[in-house]
Amino acid sequence: MKPPSFDYVVADSVEHALRLLADGGDDAKVIAGGQSLVPLLNFRMARPSLLVDINRIPGLANIKKSDQTIAIGALTRHAKLTSSKTISQNLPILSEAAAWIAHPQIRTRGTIGGSLAHADAAAELPVVLLALDASVTAKSLQGERNIPIKELLVSHFVSSILPGELIVEVNVPLLPPGTGAAFDEFSRRHGDYAIGGAASIVTLDAQGKCSRARITVLGGGSTAIRCQEAESILIDSTLSSQDIVAAARAAVQGLDPVPTVHGSASYRAQVIRTLVERTLAQALDRARPTQESRDHR
C-alpha cells in the first residue's frame, strides 16, 4: 500500500519545528528515523496532514556528559548508542540493549527520541531507560517540560507527549560506584520482537550488600514495567542465589503478558522470570569488581 497524501516540511531549528507542529495541530507528526512511522503510513494506520522532518536540526544528535548525568540528543541513532565510548564507558547497559534492536539497517536510522515517543511496549530502550531513572526534555511553544520515563510511558503506542511537543533530549543519571547492570531478551530470531526481556541494576555497599536495585521488564504488559516489590526483596541482601530467585518470582507476579502466536501468557511470564534471574546474576558479577576496586583504593 501507499500512504495518503500529506504536506512535508524540513525544519531547520527546534523553534521552526515547534511552530510547524503548533500550526499543524493534532494532524502534524514528527519524522526522524521513520522506522516506525513509515510502515504506519504505508498501511494507512497513520494519516497525518503534515510531516515535520527534524533530521537537519543541528545539535540534536549530541551526547554530552556532565558531573551527574549524560544528556543524549533525541536524534541520536541506535547505532551510535552501541558505538559511543561515552555510553559504553558510563552506561554500558544502554549499549547492550541497543544492540538488540532489530537489524543494522534499522539501528542506523532509528532514533532514541523516536523510540520513546512511539512507546512500543516491545521496544528495548524504554525498558532500560526506566531502570536507569531517566527523563526526557520536551519542548513546545508554551515552554519546556522534564518528564520522567515512568510518566512518559502510558500504554502501548501511547506516551504523555502532547500535540505540539517535541522530545529534544534524554537525560540519564550516572550510576553510583559499586553498580552493575545488565539487559537480556529472548526472541525466536535476533531482530524479531522479543517474547520477553529484563533489565537489572544493583548497587553494592562496602559490606557487599545491595543498597539499591532496579528491575524492569519487557513483554509483561502494555508498557515497560518496573518491579518494585521484587526490588525491595533485594535491598540489604547479599544477592544470594536464593535472593535472586525470590526476586524473579516476585517480578512476574501481577504481570499481564499478551499471548501471541509465539507463546502463551504463562510461557512469556516464565521467559521473563528466567531473564530477571539471568540479568540479576550478571549485574551482581559486574558490580563486584567495581565494588572491590573501590574498597581497595
mmCIF file of N, CA, C and O in Angstrom, residues 177-224:
data_model
loop_
_atom_site.group_PDB
_atom_site.id
_atom_site.type_symbol
_atom_site.label_atom_id
_atom_site.label_comp_id
_atom_site.label_asym_id
_atom_site.label_seq_id
_atom_site.Cartn_x
_atom_site.Cartn_y
_atom_site.Cartn_z
ATOM 1 N N PRO A 177 29.032 4.449 42.199
ATOM 2 C CA PRO A 177 30.077 3.425 42.299
ATOM 3 C C PRO A 177 29.520 2.137 42.907
ATOM 4 O O PRO A 177 28.568 2.163 43.681
ATOM 5 N N GLY A 178 30.123 1.021 42.515
ATOM 6 C CA GLY A 178 29.670 -0.264 43.030
ATOM 7 C C GLY A 178 28.416 -0.778 42.366
ATOM 8 O O GLY A 178 27.723 -1.635 42.924
ATOM 9 N N THR A 179 28.111 -0.282 41.158
ATOM 10 C CA THR A 179 26.885 -0.657 40.463
ATOM 11 C C THR A 179 27.182 -1.563 39.265
ATOM 12 O O THR A 179 28.147 -1.339 38.535
ATOM 13 N N GLY A 180 26.357 -2.565 39.100
ATOM 14 C CA GLY A 180 26.393 -3.410 37.914
ATOM 15 C C GLY A 180 25.029 -3.419 37.266
ATOM 16 O O GLY A 180 24.001 -3.301 37.945
ATOM 17 N N ALA A 181 25.004 -3.554 35.948
ATOM 18 C CA ALA A 181 23.736 -3.517 35.213
ATOM 19 C C ALA A 181 23.794 -4.494 34.054
ATOM 20 O O ALA A 181 24.859 -4.753 33.486
ATOM 21 N N ALA A 182 22.638 -5.033 33.704
ATOM 22 C CA ALA A 182 22.574 -5.996 32.600
ATOM 23 C C ALA A 182 21.190 -5.968 31.961
ATOM 24 O O ALA A 182 20.186 -5.719 32.636
ATOM 25 N N PHE A 183 21.170 -6.227 30.655
ATOM 26 C CA PHE A 183 19.924 -6.364 29.909
ATOM 27 C C PHE A 183 20.002 -7.641 29.082
ATOM 28 O O PHE A 183 21.055 -7.996 28.544
ATOM 29 N N ASP A 184 18.866 -8.326 28.968
ATOM 30 C CA ASP A 184 18.805 -9.500 28.107
ATOM 31 C C ASP A 184 17.364 -9.668 27.638
ATOM 32 O O ASP A 184 16.417 -9.205 28.293
ATOM 33 N N GLU A 185 17.199 -10.305 26.488
ATOM 34 C CA GLU A 185 15.867 -10.595 25.983
ATOM 35 C C GLU A 185 15.902 -11.923 25.243
ATOM 36 O O GLU A 185 16.968 -12.460 24.934
ATOM 37 N N PHE A 186 14.705 -12.433 24.947
ATOM 38 C CA PHE A 186 14.598 -13.682 24.211
ATOM 39 C C PHE A 186 13.609 -13.501 23.077
ATOM 40 O O PHE A 186 12.497 -13.021 23.267
ATOM 41 N N SER A 187 14.034 -13.881 21.875
ATOM 42 C CA SER A 187 13.161 -13.880 20.707
ATOM 43 C C SER A 187 13.484 -15.107 19.872
ATOM 44 O O SER A 187 14.523 -15.742 20.052
ATOM 45 N N ARG A 188 12.591 -15.441 18.973
ATOM 46 C CA ARG A 188 12.809 -16.628 18.140
ATOM 47 C C ARG A 188 14.037 -16.460 17.255
ATOM 48 O O ARG A 188 14.789 -17.401 17.019
ATOM 49 N N ARG A 189 14.229 -15.261 16.735
ATOM 50 C CA ARG A 189 15.401 -14.936 15.944
ATOM 51 C C ARG A 189 15.875 -13.552 16.365
ATOM 52 O O ARG A 189 15.074 -12.693 16.717
ATOM 53 N N HIS A 190 17.194 -13.324 16.328
ATOM 54 C CA HIS A 190 17.693 -11.993 16.655
ATOM 55 C C HIS A 190 17.108 -10.972 15.687
ATOM 56 O O HIS A 190 17.139 -11.164 14.469
ATOM 57 N N GLY A 191 16.558 -9.912 16.239
ATOM 58 C CA GLY A 191 15.917 -8.890 15.431
ATOM 59 C C GLY A 191 14.411 -8.970 15.444
ATOM 60 O O GLY A 191 13.741 -7.989 15.116
ATOM 61 N N ASP A 192 13.855 -10.137 15.813
ATOM 62 C CA ASP A 192 12.408 -10.258 15.966
ATOM 63 C C ASP A 192 11.956 -9.523 17.230
ATOM 64 O O ASP A 192 12.753 -9.252 18.135
ATOM 65 N N TYR A 193 10.665 -9.250 17.310
ATOM 66 C CA TYR A 193 10.125 -8.707 18.560
ATOM 67 C C TYR A 193 10.349 -9.717 19.678
ATOM 68 O O TYR A 193 10.162 -10.925 19.498
ATOM 69 N N ALA A 194 10.738 -9.223 20.842
ATOM 70 C CA ALA A 194 11.076 -10.109 21.951
ATOM 71 C C ALA A 194 9.833 -10.743 22.555
ATOM 72 O O ALA A 194 8.785 -10.104 22.685
ATOM 73 N N ILE A 195 9.961 -11.998 22.932
ATOM 74 C CA ILE A 195 8.924 -12.677 23.710
ATOM 75 C C ILE A 195 8.958 -12.164 25.148
ATOM 76 O O ILE A 195 7.926 -12.041 25.809
ATOM 77 N N GLY A 196 10.145 -11.841 25.627
ATOM 78 C CA GLY A 196 10.302 -11.276 26.961
ATOM 79 C C GLY A 196 11.671 -10.645 27.089
ATOM 80 O O GLY A 196 12.584 -10.935 26.303
ATOM 81 N N GLY A 197 11.816 -9.765 28.068
ATOM 82 C CA GLY A 197 13.103 -9.112 28.298
ATOM 83 C C GLY A 197 13.169 -8.571 29.710
ATOM 84 O O GLY A 197 12.137 -8.419 30.381
ATOM 85 N N ALA A 198 14.386 -8.268 30.166
ATOM 86 C CA ALA A 198 14.551 -7.737 31.518
ATOM 87 C C ALA A 198 15.815 -6.890 31.602
ATOM 88 O O ALA A 198 16.817 -7.179 30.940
ATOM 89 N N ALA A 199 15.744 -5.847 32.424
ATOM 90 C CA ALA A 199 16.901 -5.025 32.764
ATOM 91 C C ALA A 199 17.046 -5.019 34.279
ATOM 92 O O ALA A 199 16.050 -4.832 34.994
ATOM 93 N N SER A 200 18.260 -5.249 34.762
ATOM 94 C CA SER A 200 18.518 -5.275 36.201
ATOM 95 C C SER A 200 19.720 -4.400 36.527
ATOM 96 O O SER A 200 20.734 -4.441 35.809
ATOM 97 N N ILE A 201 19.601 -3.620 37.593
ATOM 98 C CA ILE A 201 20.686 -2.762 38.063
ATOM 99 C C ILE A 201 20.786 -2.925 39.576
ATOM 100 O O ILE A 201 19.774 -2.791 40.275
ATOM 101 N N VAL A 202 21.969 -3.230 40.072
ATOM 102 C CA VAL A 202 22.168 -3.377 41.521
ATOM 103 C C VAL A 202 23.406 -2.597 41.946
ATOM 104 O O VAL A 202 24.395 -2.526 41.212
ATOM 105 N N THR A 203 23.336 -2.008 43.130
ATOM 106 C CA THR A 203 24.462 -1.293 43.719
ATOM 107 C C THR A 203 24.821 -1.952 45.043
ATOM 108 O O THR A 203 23.927 -2.209 45.875
ATOM 109 N N LEU A 204 26.103 -2.252 45.235
ATOM 110 C CA LEU A 204 26.589 -2.882 46.461
ATOM 111 C C LEU A 204 27.251 -1.848 47.365
ATOM 112 O O LEU A 204 27.966 -0.959 46.889
ATOM 113 N N ASP A 205 27.017 -1.979 48.681
ATOM 114 C CA ASP A 205 27.702 -1.112 49.628
ATOM 115 C C ASP A 205 29.058 -1.716 49.998
ATOM 116 O O ASP A 205 29.470 -2.751 49.441
ATOM 117 N N ALA A 206 29.756 -1.091 50.936
ATOM 118 C CA ALA A 206 31.098 -1.539 51.300
ATOM 119 C C ALA A 206 31.099 -2.936 51.904
ATOM 120 O O ALA A 206 32.122 -3.632 51.881
ATOM 121 N N GLN A 207 29.966 -3.372 52.450
ATOM 122 C CA GLN A 207 29.854 -4.705 53.046
ATOM 123 C C GLN A 207 29.385 -5.757 52.037
ATOM 124 O O GLN A 207 29.191 -6.918 52.395
ATOM 125 N N GLY A 208 29.185 -5.333 50.804
ATOM 126 C CA GLY A 208 28.752 -6.268 49.777
ATOM 127 C C GLY A 208 27.261 -6.526 49.770
ATOM 128 O O GLY A 208 26.801 -7.467 49.117
ATOM 129 N N LYS A 209 26.501 -5.699 50.488
ATOM 130 C CA LYS A 209 25.055 -5.837 50.483
ATOM 131 C C LYS A 209 24.431 -4.888 49.459
ATOM 132 O O LYS A 209 25.000 -3.844 49.117
ATOM 133 N N CYS A 210 23.261 -5.247 49.001
ATOM 134 C CA CYS A 210 22.567 -4.457 47.989
ATOM 135 C C CYS A 210 21.945 -3.215 48.630
ATOM 136 O O CYS A 210 21.104 -3.311 49.526
ATOM 137 N N SER A 211 22.378 -2.054 48.187
ATOM 138 C CA SER A 211 21.836 -0.798 48.715
ATOM 139 C C SER A 211 20.819 -0.160 47.770
ATOM 140 O O SER A 211 20.076 0.740 48.171
ATOM 141 N N ARG A 212 20.808 -0.626 46.522
ATOM 142 C CA ARG A 212 19.898 -0.045 45.523
ATOM 143 C C ARG A 212 19.661 -1.082 44.446
ATOM 144 O O ARG A 212 20.586 -1.789 44.042
ATOM 145 N N ALA A 213 18.408 -1.183 43.978
ATOM 146 C CA ALA A 213 18.088 -2.166 42.941
ATOM 147 C C ALA A 213 17.009 -1.613 42.020
ATOM 148 O O ALA A 213 16.101 -0.900 42.455
ATOM 149 N N ARG A 214 17.146 -1.949 40.750
ATOM 150 C CA ARG A 214 16.121 -1.630 39.764
ATOM 151 C C ARG A 214 15.908 -2.869 38.896
ATOM 152 O O ARG A 214 16.863 -3.451 38.386
ATOM 153 N N ILE A 215 14.650 -3.256 38.729
ATOM 154 C CA ILE A 215 14.286 -4.363 37.850
ATOM 155 C C ILE A 215 13.135 -3.892 36.976
ATOM 156 O O ILE A 215 12.085 -3.480 37.489
ATOM 157 N N THR A 216 13.320 -3.920 35.666
ATOM 158 C CA THR A 216 12.251 -3.579 34.735
ATOM 159 C C THR A 216 12.124 -4.692 33.708
ATOM 160 O O THR A 216 13.107 -5.376 33.399
ATOM 161 N N VAL A 217 10.924 -4.864 33.184
ATOM 162 C CA VAL A 217 10.696 -5.981 32.263
ATOM 163 C C VAL A 217 9.998 -5.521 30.997
ATOM 164 O O VAL A 217 9.252 -4.539 30.978
ATOM 165 N N LEU A 218 10.257 -6.273 29.953
ATOM 166 C CA LEU A 218 9.678 -6.084 28.618
ATOM 167 C C LEU A 218 8.773 -7.276 28.319
ATOM 168 O O LEU A 218 9.148 -8.407 28.564
ATOM 169 N N GLY A 219 7.572 -6.991 27.823
ATOM 170 C CA GLY A 219 6.662 -8.065 27.448
ATOM 171 C C GLY A 219 5.698 -8.472 28.540
ATOM 172 O O GLY A 219 4.936 -9.418 28.371
ATOM 173 N N GLY A 220 5.710 -7.755 29.654
ATOM 174 C CA GLY A 220 4.848 -8.115 30.763
ATOM 175 C C GLY A 220 3.508 -7.408 30.781
ATOM 176 O O GLY A 220 2.679 -7.663 31.658
ATOM 177 N N GLY A 221 3.277 -6.528 29.813
ATOM 178 C CA GLY A 221 2.032 -5.773 29.788
ATOM 179 C C GLY A 221 2.034 -4.790 28.636
ATOM 180 O O GLY A 221 2.737 -4.970 27.637
ATOM 181 N N SER A 222 1.286 -3.712 28.784
ATOM 182 C CA SER A 222 1.101 -2.759 27.699
ATOM 183 C C SER A 222 2.198 -1.706 27.638
ATOM 184 O O SER A 222 2.155 -0.817 26.778
ATOM 185 N N THR A 223 3.178 -1.787 28.532
ATOM 186 C CA THR A 223 4.301 -0.865 28.528
ATOM 187 C C THR A 223 5.431 -1.477 29.338
ATOM 188 O O THR A 223 5.275 -2.567 29.913
ATOM 189 N N ALA A 224 6.574 -0.814 29.372
ATOM 190 C CA ALA A 224 7.655 -1.263 30.242
ATOM 191 C C ALA A 224 7.198 -1.185 31.697
ATOM 192 O O ALA A 224 6.484 -0.253 32.088
#
